Amino acid sequence: MQQRNADRTRARILAAAIEEFAARGIAGARVDRIAEVAGCNKAMLYAYFGNKDDLFDAAFGASVEQYLEEVGFDVDDLPAYAGRVFDYFEAHPERLRLSTWYRLERPSGQPLEAIVAVNHSRLDELQRGMRRRAVPRQFTPVSLLSLIQAIATSWSSMNPEFGVDEPNAIVRRRAVVMAVQKILS
């Protein structure tokens, strides 16, 4: 029973940390707020995660794992992949903010192994897809993956006023993202 409570406490701390770090970044986040939202004391938070930087790494890592699990990757259907990336960040804008804070505040930090591994895997899949001509070959795998991800997340980086008068904005934006294969071919 004790382990289940520890797992639940750890999960509550990670959820609260994701929310806090996404809203305020590493520098602006406060451990007291995370502990309060998680319903525990700061000592427990430090016992589970060490310090604030380690807690950020754990929270970001958990966020990345959820993203990878939900989004998946299919080299034979890059438009569907782009659509899933778009859908994920539309449903979880805090996760994109968390990722932005990671890039801003940890540009030269220790790389997360989960990200390194999935990037290698996806780049290898793209390379194989290019060899069998299932994927456009005018870009390197790194450039192609970068372009797809940039297109899929581009709307979230626009000023909020951009396109507010467009009817069915989400549907239209997703359609543009899904046209990624036409754009890249």
CSV table of C-alpha atoms in Angstrom, one decimal:
chain,number,residue,atom,x,y,z
A,1,MET,CA,0.0,0.0,0.0
A,2,GLN,CA,2.9,2.4,0.8
A,3,GLN,CA,4.3,2.0,-2.7
A,4,ARG,CA,1.0,2.9,-4.4
A,5,ASN,CA,0.8,6.1,-2.2
A,6,ALA,CA,4.3,7.0,-3.2
A,7,ASP,CA,3.5,6.4,-6.9
A,8,ARG,CA,0.4,8.6,-6.6
A,9,THR,CA,2.3,11.3,-4.8
A,10,ARG,CA,5.0,11.2,-7.4
A,11,ALA,CA,2.4,11.5,-10.2
A,12,ARG,CA,0.7,14.4,-8.4
A,13,ILE,CA,4.1,16.2,-8.0
A,14,LEU,CA,4.9,15.7,-11.7
A,15,ALA,CA,1.5,16.9,-12.8
A,16,ALA,CA,1.8,20.0,-10.7
A,17,ALA,CA,5.4,20.6,-11.8
A,18,ILE,CA,4.4,20.3,-15.5
A,19,GLU,CA,1.7,23.0,-14.9
A,20,GLU,CA,4.0,25.3,-13.0
A,21,PHE,CA,7.0,24.9,-15.3
A,22,ALA,CA,4.9,25.4,-18.4
A,23,ALA,CA,3.4,28.6,-17.0
A,24,ARG,CA,6.6,30.1,-15.6
A,25,GLY,CA,9.7,28.3,-16.8
A,26,ILE,CA,12.5,27.0,-14.6
A,27,ALA,CA,13.6,30.3,-13.3
A,28,GLY,CA,10.0,31.6,-12.5
A,29,ALA,CA,8.6,28.3,-11.1
A,30,ARG,CA,8.3,28.0,-7.3
A,31,VAL,CA,8.7,24.7,-5.5
A,32,ASP,CA,6.2,25.9,-2.8
A,33,ARG,CA,3.5,26.3,-5.4
A,34,ILE,CA,4.2,22.9,-6.9
A,35,ALA,CA,4.1,21.2,-3.4
A,36,GLU,CA,0.9,23.1,-2.6
A,37,VAL,CA,-0.9,22.0,-5.8
A,38,ALA,CA,0.5,18.4,-5.4
A,39,GLY,CA,-0.8,18.3,-1.8
A,40,CYS,CA,2.5,17.5,-0.2
A,41,ASN,CA,5.3,19.4,1.6
A,42,LYS,CA,8.5,20.6,0.0
A,43,ALA,CA,10.6,18.1,1.9
A,44,MET,CA,8.7,15.3,0.2
A,45,LEU,CA,9.2,16.9,-3.2
A,46,TYR,CA,12.9,17.2,-2.6
A,47,ALA,CA,13.1,13.6,-1.3
A,48,TYR,CA,11.5,12.3,-4.6
A,49,PHE,CA,13.3,14.6,-7.1
A,50,GLY,CA,16.3,16.2,-5.5
A,51,ASN,CA,16.3,19.8,-6.5
A,52,LYS,CA,14.2,22.1,-8.8
A,53,ASP,CA,16.4,21.4,-11.9
A,54,ASP,CA,16.0,17.7,-11.4
A,55,LEU,CA,12.3,18.1,-10.9
A,56,PHE,CA,12.1,20.1,-14.2
A,57,ASP,CA,14.0,17.3,-16.0
A,58,ALA,CA,11.6,14.7,-14.6
A,59,ALA,CA,8.6,16.7,-15.5
A,60,PHE,CA,9.8,17.4,-19.0
A,61,GLY,CA,10.8,13.8,-19.4
A,62,ALA,CA,7.3,12.7,-18.4
A,63,SER,CA,5.8,15.2,-20.8
A,64,VAL,CA,7.9,13.9,-23.6
A,65,GLU,CA,7.0,10.3,-22.8
A,66,GLN,CA,3.3,11.1,-23.0
A,67,TYR,CA,3.8,12.9,-26.3
A,68,LEU,CA,5.7,10.1,-27.8
A,69,GLU,CA,3.1,7.5,-26.7
A,70,GLU,CA,0.2,9.5,-28.0
A,71,VAL,CA,1.6,10.9,-31.2
A,72,GLY,CA,3.6,8.0,-32.7
A,73,PHE,CA,5.4,8.2,-36.0
A,74,ASP,CA,4.7,6.5,-39.4
A,75,VAL,CA,7.1,7.3,-42.1
A,76,ASP,CA,4.6,6.0,-44.7
A,77,ASP,CA,2.0,8.6,-43.6
A,78,LEU,CA,3.8,11.8,-42.7
A,79,PRO,CA,0.6,14.0,-43.1
A,80,ALA,CA,-1.1,11.9,-40.4
A,81,TYR,CA,1.9,12.3,-38.2
A,82,ALA,CA,1.8,16.1,-38.7
A,83,GLY,CA,-1.9,16.0,-38.0
A,84,ARG,CA,-1.3,14.1,-34.7
A,85,VAL,CA,1.4,16.6,-33.7
A,86,PHE,CA,-1.0,19.5,-34.4
A,87,ASP,CA,-3.9,17.7,-32.5
A,88,TYR,CA,-1.7,16.9,-29.5
A,89,PHE,CA,-0.5,20.5,-29.0
A,90,GLU,CA,-3.9,21.9,-29.6
A,91,ALA,CA,-5.2,19.7,-26.8
A,92,HIS,CA,-2.1,20.3,-24.6
A,93,PRO,CA,-0.8,23.8,-25.2
A,94,GLU,CA,1.0,23.7,-21.9
A,95,ARG,CA,3.2,20.9,-23.2
A,96,LEU,CA,4.4,23.1,-26.1
A,97,ARG,CA,5.1,25.9,-23.6
A,98,LEU,CA,7.0,23.4,-21.5
A,99,SER,CA,9.1,22.4,-24.5
A,100,THR,CA,9.7,26.0,-25.3
A,101,TRP,CA,11.0,26.7,-21.8
A,102,TYR,CA,13.2,23.6,-22.1
A,103,ARG,CA,14.8,25.0,-25.3
A,104,LEU,CA,15.1,28.5,-23.8
A,105,GLU,CA,16.5,27.6,-20.4
A,106,ARG,CA,18.4,24.4,-21.2
A,107,PRO,CA,20.0,25.1,-24.6
A,108,SER,CA,23.3,23.4,-23.6
A,109,GLY,CA,22.1,21.1,-20.9
A,110,GLN,CA,22.4,17.4,-20.7
A,111,PRO,CA,20.3,15.9,-23.6
A,112,LEU,CA,17.4,13.8,-22.6
A,113,GLU,CA,18.1,10.2,-23.7
A,114,ALA,CA,14.4,9.6,-24.6
A,115,ILE,CA,14.6,12.5,-27.1
A,116,VAL,CA,17.9,11.5,-28.5
A,117,ALA,CA,16.7,7.9,-29.0
A,118,VAL,CA,13.4,8.8,-30.7
A,119,ASN,CA,15.1,11.3,-32.9
A,120,HIS,CA,17.6,8.7,-34.1
A,121,SER,CA,14.8,6.2,-34.7
A,122,ARG,CA,12.7,8.7,-36.7
A,123,LEU,CA,15.7,9.9,-38.7
A,124,ASP,CA,16.6,6.3,-39.5
A,125,GLU,CA,13.0,5.6,-40.6
A,126,LEU,CA,13.0,8.7,-42.8
A,127,GLN,CA,16.3,7.6,-44.4
A,128,ARG,CA,14.9,4.1,-45.1
A,129,GLY,CA,11.8,5.8,-46.6
A,130,MET,CA,13.9,8.0,-48.8
A,131,ARG,CA,15.8,4.9,-50.1
A,132,ARG,CA,12.6,3.2,-51.1
A,133,ARG,CA,11.3,6.5,-52.5
A,134,ALA,CA,8.3,6.7,-50.1
A,135,VAL,CA,9.5,10.0,-48.7
A,136,PRO,CA,10.6,13.1,-50.6
A,137,ARG,CA,14.4,13.2,-51.1
A,138,GLN,CA,15.1,16.8,-51.7
A,139,PHE,CA,15.7,17.3,-48.0
A,140,THR,CA,17.9,15.5,-45.5
A,141,PRO,CA,16.1,13.5,-42.9
A,142,VAL,CA,17.0,16.1,-40.2
A,143,SER,CA,15.6,18.9,-42.4
A,144,LEU,CA,12.5,17.0,-43.3
A,145,LEU,CA,11.6,16.1,-39.7
A,146,SER,CA,12.3,19.7,-38.6
A,147,LEU,CA,10.1,21.1,-41.4
A,148,ILE,CA,7.2,18.7,-40.5
A,149,GLN,CA,7.4,19.5,-36.8
A,150,ALA,CA,7.7,23.3,-37.5
A,151,ILE,CA,4.6,23.2,-39.8
A,152,ALA,CA,2.6,21.2,-37.3
A,153,THR,CA,3.3,23.6,-34.5
A,154,SER,CA,3.5,26.8,-36.5
A,155,TRP,CA,0.0,28.0,-35.5
A,156,SER,CA,0.8,28.0,-31.8
A,157,SER,CA,3.7,30.4,-32.4
A,158,MET,CA,1.6,33.0,-34.2
A,159,ASN,CA,0.2,36.1,-32.4
A,160,PRO,CA,-3.3,35.3,-31.0
A,161,GLU,CA,-4.7,38.0,-33.3
A,162,PHE,CA,-3.6,36.2,-36.4
A,163,GLY,CA,-6.5,34.6,-38.1
A,164,VAL,CA,-9.1,35.2,-35.3
A,165,ASP,CA,-11.7,36.2,-37.9
A,166,GLU,CA,-11.2,33.0,-39.9
A,167,PRO,CA,-14.2,30.7,-39.6
A,168,ASN,CA,-13.4,27.2,-38.5
A,169,ALA,CA,-9.9,28.2,-37.7
A,170,ILE,CA,-8.8,24.9,-36.1
A,171,VAL,CA,-10.2,22.8,-38.9
A,172,ARG,CA,-8.6,25.0,-41.6
A,173,ARG,CA,-5.3,25.1,-39.7
A,174,ARG,CA,-5.2,21.3,-39.4
A,175,ALA,CA,-6.0,21.0,-43.1
A,176,VAL,CA,-2.9,23.1,-43.9
A,177,VAL,CA,-0.8,20.9,-41.6
A,178,MET,CA,-2.1,17.8,-43.2
A,179,ALA,CA,-1.0,19.1,-46.6
A,180,VAL,CA,2.6,18.7,-45.4
A,181,GLN,CA,3.4,16.0,-48.0
A,182,LYS,CA,2.2,18.2,-50.9
A,183,ILE,CA,4.2,21.1,-49.5
A,184,LEU,CA,7.4,19.0,-49.3
A,185,SER,CA,7.1,17.1,-52.5
